[in-house]
Amino acid sequence: MLKTTPFHPRTSALVRAQTWRRWAGYQMASAYDPHPDREYASIRNSAALLDVSPLYKYRITGRDAARLLDRTITRDMTKLKPGQVYYTPWCDADGKVVDDGTVTRLDESSYRLTSADSSLRWLHLNSVGMDVRVDDISERAGALSLQGPLSRAILATVSPLDLGSLAYFRYAETTIRGIPVGLSRTGYTGDLGYEIWVDAELAVPLWDALTDAGKPYGLTPAGIWALDIARIEAGLIMMDVDYYSSHHALIEERKSSPFEINLGWAVSAGKGPFNGRRALAAERTRGASWGFVGLEIEWESFERLFAAHGLPPQVPNVAWRTSAPIYDAGRQIGYATSGCWSPLLKKLLALAHLRSPYFEPGTHVELEITVEHQRRRADAIVRKLPFFDPERKKA
């Protein structure tokens, strides 16, 4: 039986289309309306409220808490100060990505790690001989993502925190109409936004406080479909869609290193021993065989494929999550893993894995498109990610 999040008493009544989906064992809304257009628009134009409670959440404490995390993740934990947040992958001994998520330093000696997949066993395996405690707080903590250009204005009406001083990827504890919460300047939309962490028993009052405060600002509850479009525009990768965890991959070819999925920037070149260090150092020297990039499908080429059948171009309003081959001169050089029509950019976009040297920005390739049950190829151009990166995100 699927679990429900602490916010389910409020969100369940809003799902008019009954578009439920499974996320990490939870029953979640794909969209509250039959289509995600209005919810997506709120992310980019006003503010959206997303329930992200199914994220796995672990509180790590003890003398060796930082040492455990430094052994596990690819970033240098000695540089993470209290109130700061890392986005990071973590790897196996061969330098292949197990998962990606965030590490928040809550105070001098305690941390919170979030992940897409269960990481409890992996943390315990890496903590042998250490003075550290790992608590799974996944079901004891609710999480909301408040995203969009008006998100700060909404929070300013309900929280005493000086939001102007909370920089990008920073964390603070505050209250929202008297409810104790943790607030991080993070999100999965590539826009100005915050993630709010709360004890599960206070979840419903928190939802009520935010939706009440957000009414004058056009705050809209949003589901996974809207989030999917936004994260593709932002070039943000999703496990089990854009890459496989090395713990789940059935064959070696399905595994990826951080350098192969556009996360090489998050691999420290100077820190001490950590999982995958030697393999990643060797890959840094020789260069990655694959690159993770954006594709912009050329509209006229796409339109011609439909016109050949007497049809107008068919543009999806929901992101797709299927593998689509990519070619150069008739030879397959990679594959796309997800894509969408961007309502904001007015372009067809895709996220893709390409072999070297085809992942260089500006490279012309062909993406396989199915039109009237026939496989055709549309022209596309390799773009550097992200597609959309507004100044307000970090301002």
Short mmCIF file of C-alpha atoms in Angstrom, two decimals:
data_model
loop_
_atom_site.label_atom_id
_atom_site.label_comp_id
_atom_site.label_asym_id
_atom_site.label_seq_id
_atom_site.Cartn_x
_atom_site.Cartn_y
_atom_site.Cartn_z
CA MET A 1 0.00 0.00 0.00
CA LEU A 2 1.33 3.43 -0.92
CA LYS A 3 2.18 5.83 1.89
CA THR A 4 0.90 9.39 2.05
CA THR A 5 2.88 12.48 3.00
CA PRO A 6 2.11 14.68 6.03
CA PHE A 7 0.51 17.21 3.65
CA HIS A 8 -1.88 14.65 2.11
CA PRO A 9 -4.94 15.86 4.09
CA ARG A 10 -4.66 19.13 2.13
CA THR A 11 -3.21 18.05 -1.21
CA SER A 12 -5.56 15.09 -1.75
CA ALA A 13 -8.62 17.33 -1.82
CA LEU A 14 -7.07 19.45 -4.60
CA VAL A 15 -6.28 16.73 -7.14
CA ARG A 16 -9.26 17.31 -9.43
CA ALA A 17 -7.95 15.07 -12.22
CA GLN A 18 -7.00 12.16 -9.92
CA THR A 19 -3.61 12.04 -11.64
CA TRP A 20 -1.87 10.10 -8.89
CA ARG A 21 1.60 8.63 -9.30
CA ARG A 22 4.16 6.69 -7.25
CA TRP A 23 7.23 8.46 -5.83
CA ALA A 24 9.53 6.54 -3.47
CA GLY A 25 6.59 4.52 -2.16
CA TYR A 26 4.32 7.55 -1.72
CA GLN A 27 1.08 8.49 -3.43
CA MET A 28 1.73 11.84 -5.11
CA ALA A 29 -0.02 14.14 -7.56
CA SER A 30 1.23 14.41 -11.14
CA ALA A 31 -0.93 17.52 -11.40
CA TYR A 32 -3.81 19.08 -9.50
CA ASP A 33 -5.48 20.22 -12.73
CA PRO A 34 -5.98 17.89 -15.73
CA HIS A 35 -3.01 19.62 -17.40
CA PRO A 36 0.08 21.21 -15.80
CA ASP A 37 0.02 24.50 -17.76
CA ARG A 38 -1.25 26.71 -14.92
CA GLU A 39 0.98 25.03 -12.35
CA TYR A 40 4.08 25.41 -14.51
CA ALA A 41 3.21 29.07 -15.18
CA SER A 42 3.11 29.70 -11.43
CA ILE A 43 6.69 28.42 -11.06
CA ARG A 44 7.98 30.89 -13.61
CA ASN A 45 5.64 33.87 -13.09
CA SER A 46 4.39 33.93 -9.49
CA ALA A 47 4.96 31.12 -6.98
CA ALA A 48 4.24 27.41 -6.69
CA LEU A 49 4.00 25.13 -3.66
CA LEU A 50 5.26 21.58 -4.17
CA ASP A 51 5.16 18.69 -1.71
CA VAL A 52 8.61 17.06 -1.85
CA SER A 53 8.27 14.99 1.32
CA PRO A 54 9.08 11.64 -0.40
CA LEU A 55 12.76 12.61 -0.47
CA TYR A 56 14.76 10.34 1.79
CA LYS A 57 16.08 12.35 4.74
CA TYR A 58 18.82 11.40 7.20
CA ARG A 59 20.13 13.25 10.24
CA ILE A 60 23.81 12.49 10.85
CA THR A 61 25.40 13.37 14.18
CA GLY A 62 28.42 12.50 16.30
CA ARG A 63 32.14 13.15 16.41
CA ASP A 64 32.72 11.49 13.02
CA ALA A 65 29.65 12.83 11.20
CA ALA A 66 31.71 15.05 8.89
CA ARG A 67 34.26 12.27 8.40
CA LEU A 68 31.52 9.85 7.25
CA LEU A 69 30.14 12.35 4.77
CA ASP A 70 33.61 13.24 3.51
CA ARG A 71 34.27 9.57 2.81
CA THR A 72 30.92 9.22 1.05
CA ILE A 73 30.38 12.31 -1.12
CA THR A 74 32.63 13.79 -3.81
CA ARG A 75 32.79 17.32 -2.36
CA ASP A 76 35.12 18.53 0.39
CA MET A 77 33.25 18.47 3.69
CA THR A 78 35.93 20.50 5.46
CA LYS A 79 34.73 23.54 3.50
CA LEU A 80 31.05 23.21 4.44
CA LYS A 81 30.24 25.72 7.18
CA PRO A 82 27.18 25.71 9.50
CA GLY A 83 24.20 27.05 7.58
CA GLN A 84 25.57 26.00 4.19
CA VAL A 85 24.17 23.39 1.77
CA TYR A 86 26.01 21.21 -0.75
CA TYR A 87 24.46 19.66 -3.83
CA THR A 88 26.58 16.60 -4.51
CA PRO A 89 26.76 13.12 -6.01
CA TRP A 90 28.25 10.13 -4.24
CA CYS A 91 29.98 7.23 -5.91
CA ASP A 92 31.00 3.60 -5.56
CA ALA A 93 34.63 2.45 -5.55
CA ASP A 94 34.74 2.58 -9.36
CA GLY A 95 33.71 6.24 -9.47
CA LYS A 96 30.19 5.52 -10.71
CA VAL A 97 27.32 7.57 -9.29
CA VAL A 98 25.21 5.88 -6.62
CA ASP A 99 22.87 8.86 -6.06
CA ASP A 100 22.79 12.63 -5.84
CA GLY A 101 21.26 14.94 -3.27
CA THR A 102 21.97 17.64 -0.72
CA VAL A 103 24.00 17.81 2.47
CA THR A 104 23.05 20.58 4.91
CA ARG A 105 25.24 21.47 7.88
CA LEU A 106 22.59 22.19 10.49
CA ASP A 107 25.06 23.23 13.21
CA GLU A 108 28.59 22.48 14.34
CA SER A 109 28.06 18.73 14.72
CA SER A 110 24.88 17.70 12.88
CA TYR A 111 24.00 17.32 9.22
CA ARG A 112 21.02 16.39 7.05
CA LEU A 113 21.45 14.38 3.88
CA THR A 114 18.63 14.05 1.34
CA SER A 115 18.58 11.53 -1.49
CA ALA A 116 16.31 10.22 -4.21
CA ASP A 117 16.85 6.60 -3.19
CA SER A 118 17.27 4.93 0.17
CA SER A 119 20.81 5.57 1.42
CA LEU A 120 20.59 4.18 4.96
CA ARG A 121 22.44 0.90 4.26
CA TRP A 122 25.11 2.71 2.23
CA LEU A 123 25.74 5.17 5.06
CA HIS A 124 25.98 2.38 7.62
CA LEU A 125 28.40 0.40 5.45
CA ASN A 126 30.66 3.42 5.18
CA SER A 127 30.48 4.28 8.90
CA VAL A 128 32.06 1.10 10.26
CA GLY A 129 34.45 1.99 13.08
CA MET A 130 33.24 5.58 13.32
CA ASP A 131 31.64 7.45 16.20
CA VAL A 132 28.55 8.54 14.28
CA ARG A 133 24.78 8.15 14.40
CA VAL A 134 22.57 8.02 11.31
CA ASP A 135 18.84 8.56 11.93
CA ASP A 136 16.30 8.00 9.17
CA ILE A 137 13.90 10.92 9.61
CA SER A 138 12.17 10.46 6.24
CA GLU A 139 8.72 9.88 7.73
CA ARG A 140 9.15 12.24 10.69
CA ALA A 141 9.83 15.31 8.54
CA GLY A 142 7.72 16.95 5.87
CA ALA A 143 9.21 19.07 3.08
CA LEU A 144 7.67 21.76 0.90
CA SER A 145 9.28 23.53 -2.03
CA LEU A 146 8.17 27.13 -2.49
CA GLN A 147 9.41 28.17 -5.92
CA GLY A 148 9.01 31.17 -8.19
CA PRO A 149 9.83 34.88 -8.49
CA LEU A 150 7.36 35.82 -5.73
CA SER A 151 8.41 33.12 -3.26
CA ARG A 152 10.56 35.53 -1.22
CA ALA A 153 7.77 38.10 -1.03
CA ILE A 154 5.37 35.47 0.31
CA LEU A 155 7.81 34.24 2.96
CA ALA A 156 8.51 37.81 4.06
CA THR A 157 4.88 38.15 5.17
CA VAL A 158 5.00 35.09 7.46
CA SER A 159 8.58 34.73 8.69
CA PRO A 160 10.72 37.07 10.85
CA LEU A 161 13.90 35.90 9.10
CA ASP A 162 15.84 38.48 7.08
CA LEU A 163 15.40 36.69 3.77
CA GLY A 164 17.68 39.13 1.97
CA SER A 165 20.59 37.76 4.01
CA LEU A 166 19.85 34.11 3.14
CA ALA A 167 22.14 33.49 0.19
CA TYR A 168 21.86 30.78 -2.47
CA PHE A 169 22.39 27.30 -1.00
CA ARG A 170 22.23 28.56 2.57
CA TYR A 171 20.09 27.30 5.46
CA ALA A 172 18.53 28.92 8.53
CA GLU A 173 16.02 28.00 11.21
CA THR A 174 13.06 30.30 11.65
CA THR A 175 9.29 30.25 12.12
CA ILE A 176 6.36 30.62 9.75
CA ARG A 177 3.43 32.12 11.66
CA GLY A 178 4.89 30.65 14.82
CA ILE A 179 5.61 27.20 13.35
CA PRO A 180 9.27 26.15 13.75
CA VAL A 181 10.81 25.31 10.37
CA GLY A 182 14.13 24.93 8.63
CA LEU A 183 14.49 27.06 5.51
CA SER A 184 17.00 26.44 2.73
CA ARG A 185 17.55 28.56 -0.38
CA THR A 186 17.38 25.53 -2.65
CA GLY A 187 15.04 23.88 -5.13
CA TYR A 188 14.66 21.75 -8.25
CA THR A 189 13.25 24.33 -10.65
CA GLY A 190 16.25 26.50 -11.51
CA ASP A 191 14.39 29.57 -10.22
CA LEU A 192 14.25 31.67 -7.09
CA GLY A 193 12.94 29.37 -4.41
CA TYR A 194 13.13 27.79 -0.98
CA GLU A 195 12.68 24.39 0.58
CA ILE A 196 10.93 24.27 3.95
CA TRP A 197 11.53 21.46 6.43
CA VAL A 198 9.04 20.81 9.22
CA ASP A 199 8.10 18.18 11.80
CA ALA A 200 5.40 15.95 10.32
CA GLU A 201 2.82 16.79 13.00
CA LEU A 202 3.04 20.48 12.05
CA ALA A 203 2.76 19.92 8.30
CA VAL A 204 -0.92 20.76 7.85
CA PRO A 205 -0.75 24.05 9.80
CA LEU A 206 2.31 25.00 7.73
CA TRP A 207 0.47 24.30 4.47
CA ASP A 208 -2.47 26.39 5.66
CA ALA A 209 -0.22 29.28 6.68
CA LEU A 210 1.59 29.37 3.33
CA THR A 211 -1.47 29.00 1.13
CA ASP A 212 -3.25 31.72 3.09
CA ALA A 213 -0.29 34.09 2.83
CA GLY A 214 0.18 33.24 -0.83
CA LYS A 215 -3.34 34.03 -2.05
CA PRO A 216 -2.62 37.70 -2.92
CA TYR A 217 0.49 36.56 -4.83
CA GLY A 218 -1.13 33.87 -6.96
CA LEU A 219 0.46 30.96 -5.07
CA THR A 220 -0.55 27.70 -6.78
CA PRO A 221 -0.06 24.09 -5.61
CA ALA A 222 1.92 22.25 -8.31
CA GLY A 223 2.58 18.61 -9.08
CA ILE A 224 5.32 16.53 -10.67
CA TRP A 225 4.42 17.30 -14.29
CA ALA A 226 5.04 21.03 -13.80
CA LEU A 227 8.22 20.31 -11.85
CA ASP A 228 9.49 18.05 -14.63
CA ILE A 229 9.25 20.80 -17.26
CA ALA A 230 10.95 23.30 -14.98
CA ARG A 231 13.83 20.99 -14.06
CA ILE A 232 14.50 20.16 -17.75
CA GLU A 233 14.67 23.88 -18.55
CA ALA A 234 17.13 24.17 -15.66
CA GLY A 235 19.17 21.20 -16.93
CA LEU A 236 18.73 19.27 -13.68
CA ILE A 237 19.30 15.55 -13.80
CA MET A 238 16.90 12.92 -12.40
CA MET A 239 17.89 9.48 -11.18
CA ASP A 240 16.19 6.51 -12.90
CA VAL A 241 15.26 8.87 -15.74
CA ASP A 242 18.48 10.52 -16.92
CA TYR A 243 20.88 8.11 -15.25
CA TYR A 244 20.86 4.82 -13.34
CA SER A 245 22.21 4.42 -9.83
CA SER A 246 25.25 2.15 -9.97
CA HIS A 247 23.48 0.06 -7.32
CA HIS A 248 20.54 -0.52 -9.68
CA ALA A 249 22.30 -0.83 -13.04
CA LEU A 250 22.16 -4.37 -14.42
CA ILE A 251 25.14 -3.90 -16.74
CA GLU A 252 28.27 -1.73 -16.67
CA GLU A 253 27.14 0.32 -19.68
CA ARG A 254 24.27 1.73 -17.62
CA LYS A 255 26.57 3.26 -15.02
CA SER A 256 27.79 6.86 -15.18
CA SER A 257 30.53 8.86 -13.51
CA PRO A 258 29.91 12.44 -12.31
CA PHE A 259 31.94 13.70 -15.28
CA GLU A 260 29.58 11.91 -17.65
CA ILE A 261 26.40 13.46 -16.23
CA ASN A 262 27.53 17.09 -15.97
CA LEU A 263 28.48 16.83 -12.29
CA GLY A 264 32.25 16.92 -12.67
CA TRP A 265 32.27 20.37 -11.06
CA ALA A 266 31.15 18.69 -7.82
CA VAL A 267 34.17 16.35 -7.65
CA SER A 268 36.91 17.73 -5.43
CA ALA A 269 40.37 17.37 -6.93
CA GLY A 270 42.20 17.98 -3.66
CA LYS A 271 40.32 16.33 -0.80
CA GLY A 272 41.46 13.21 1.03
CA PRO A 273 40.29 9.63 0.47
CA PHE A 274 36.68 9.10 -0.60
CA ASN A 275 34.72 6.49 -2.52
CA GLY A 276 35.81 6.46 -6.15
CA ARG A 277 38.69 8.91 -5.70
CA ARG A 278 41.29 7.00 -7.75
CA ALA A 279 38.93 6.20 -10.61
CA LEU A 280 37.70 9.79 -10.78
CA ALA A 281 41.24 11.21 -10.70
CA ALA A 282 42.17 8.98 -13.65
CA GLU A 283 39.05 10.04 -15.55
CA ARG A 284 39.77 13.71 -14.89
CA THR A 285 43.20 13.22 -16.50
CA ARG A 286 42.07 11.32 -19.60
CA GLY A 287 38.71 13.08 -20.10
CA ALA A 288 35.20 11.65 -20.03
CA SER A 289 33.99 9.41 -22.85
CA TRP A 290 30.43 10.72 -22.54
CA GLY A 291 28.88 14.10 -21.90
CA PHE A 292 25.46 15.10 -20.59
CA VAL A 293 24.11 18.06 -22.56
CA GLY A 294 21.06 19.92 -23.70
CA LEU A 295 19.50 19.52 -27.13
CA GLU A 296 17.48 22.21 -28.86
CA ILE A 297 15.33 20.64 -31.59
CA GLU A 298 15.12 22.86 -34.67
CA TRP A 299 11.48 23.79 -35.13
CA GLU A 300 11.36 23.88 -38.94
CA SER A 301 12.86 20.40 -39.15
CA PHE A 302 10.37 19.11 -36.55
CA GLU A 303 7.46 20.78 -38.33
CA ARG A 304 8.38 19.23 -41.69
CA LEU A 305 8.15 15.71 -40.27
CA PHE A 306 4.47 16.26 -39.43
CA ALA A 307 3.70 18.28 -42.56
CA ALA A 308 4.77 15.29 -44.66
CA HIS A 309 1.70 13.50 -43.25
CA GLY A 310 -0.60 16.51 -43.55
CA LEU A 311 -0.47 17.10 -39.79
CA PRO A 312 0.32 20.11 -37.64
CA PRO A 313 3.31 19.62 -35.30
CA GLN A 314 2.24 17.81 -32.15
CA VAL A 315 3.82 19.37 -29.08
CA PRO A 316 3.40 17.59 -25.73
CA ASN A 317 2.35 19.58 -22.66
CA VAL A 318 3.89 16.96 -20.36
CA ALA A 319 7.60 16.13 -20.33
CA TRP A 320 8.59 12.79 -21.84
CA ARG A 321 10.88 10.28 -20.12
CA THR A 322 11.86 7.77 -22.80
CA SER A 323 15.14 6.92 -24.52
CA ALA A 324 15.46 8.39 -28.02
CA PRO A 325 18.51 7.67 -30.22
CA ILE A 326 20.69 10.52 -31.49
CA TYR A 327 22.59 10.30 -34.77
CA ASP A 328 25.34 11.93 -36.78
CA ALA A 329 25.59 11.01 -40.48
CA GLY A 330 23.53 7.86 -39.88
CA ARG A 331 25.65 6.64 -36.94
CA GLN A 332 24.19 6.55 -33.44
CA ILE A 333 26.28 8.74 -31.13
CA GLY A 334 24.07 8.87 -28.05
CA TYR A 335 20.54 9.08 -26.72
CA ALA A 336 18.14 11.54 -25.15
CA THR A 337 16.55 10.60 -21.83
CA SER A 338 13.90 13.28 -21.22
CA GLY A 339 12.53 16.35 -22.92
CA CYS A 340 9.68 18.82 -23.17
CA TRP A 341 8.20 21.80 -24.92
CA SER A 342 9.34 24.84 -22.98
CA PRO A 343 6.40 27.25 -22.60
CA LEU A 344 8.81 29.96 -21.49
CA LEU A 345 11.53 29.58 -24.13
CA LYS A 346 9.11 28.46 -26.88
CA LYS A 347 11.47 25.65 -27.85
CA LEU A 348 11.57 21.87 -27.91
CA LEU A 349 14.25 20.77 -25.45
CA ALA A 350 15.85 17.49 -24.48
CA LEU A 351 18.50 16.23 -22.06
CA ALA A 352 20.94 13.82 -23.68
CA HIS A 353 24.02 11.62 -23.33
CA LEU A 354 26.49 12.01 -26.21
CA ARG A 355 29.80 10.34 -26.94
CA SER A 356 32.96 12.36 -27.21
CA PRO A 357 33.52 14.58 -29.22
CA TYR A 358 29.87 15.16 -30.14
CA PHE A 359 28.91 16.78 -26.82
CA GLU A 360 30.59 20.10 -27.66
CA PRO A 361 28.08 23.01 -27.71
CA GLY A 362 27.03 23.99 -31.21
CA THR A 363 27.35 20.47 -32.63
CA HIS A 364 24.60 19.56 -35.11
CA VAL A 365 22.97 16.17 -34.56
CA GLU A 366 19.70 14.36 -35.36
CA LEU A 367 17.15 13.18 -32.80
CA GLU A 368 14.83 10.28 -33.55
CA ILE A 369 11.16 11.32 -33.58
CA THR A 370 8.19 9.02 -34.15
CA VAL A 371 5.54 10.49 -36.45
CA GLU A 372 2.50 8.44 -37.47
CA HIS A 373 4.17 5.23 -36.28
CA GLN A 374 7.24 5.92 -38.41
CA ARG A 375 10.71 6.69 -37.09
CA ARG A 376 12.08 9.94 -38.46
CA ARG A 377 14.93 12.27 -37.51
CA ALA A 378 14.71 15.94 -36.59
CA ASP A 379 17.69 18.29 -36.68
CA ALA A 380 18.97 19.42 -33.29
CA ILE A 381 21.81 21.50 -31.84
CA VAL A 382 23.84 20.67 -28.76
CA ARG A 383 23.49 23.36 -26.07
CA LYS A 384 25.33 23.92 -22.81
CA LEU A 385 23.13 23.47 -19.77
CA PRO A 386 21.11 25.05 -18.26
CA PHE A 387 18.68 26.26 -20.90
CA PHE A 388 17.18 28.72 -18.41
CA ASP A 389 19.20 30.44 -15.69
CA PRO A 390 17.58 33.66 -14.39
CA GLU A 391 19.58 36.12 -12.29
CA ARG A 392 16.90 36.05 -9.57
CA LYS A 393 17.79 32.43 -8.74
CA LYS A 394 21.00 33.51 -6.99
CA ALA A 395 20.35 37.21 -6.41
#
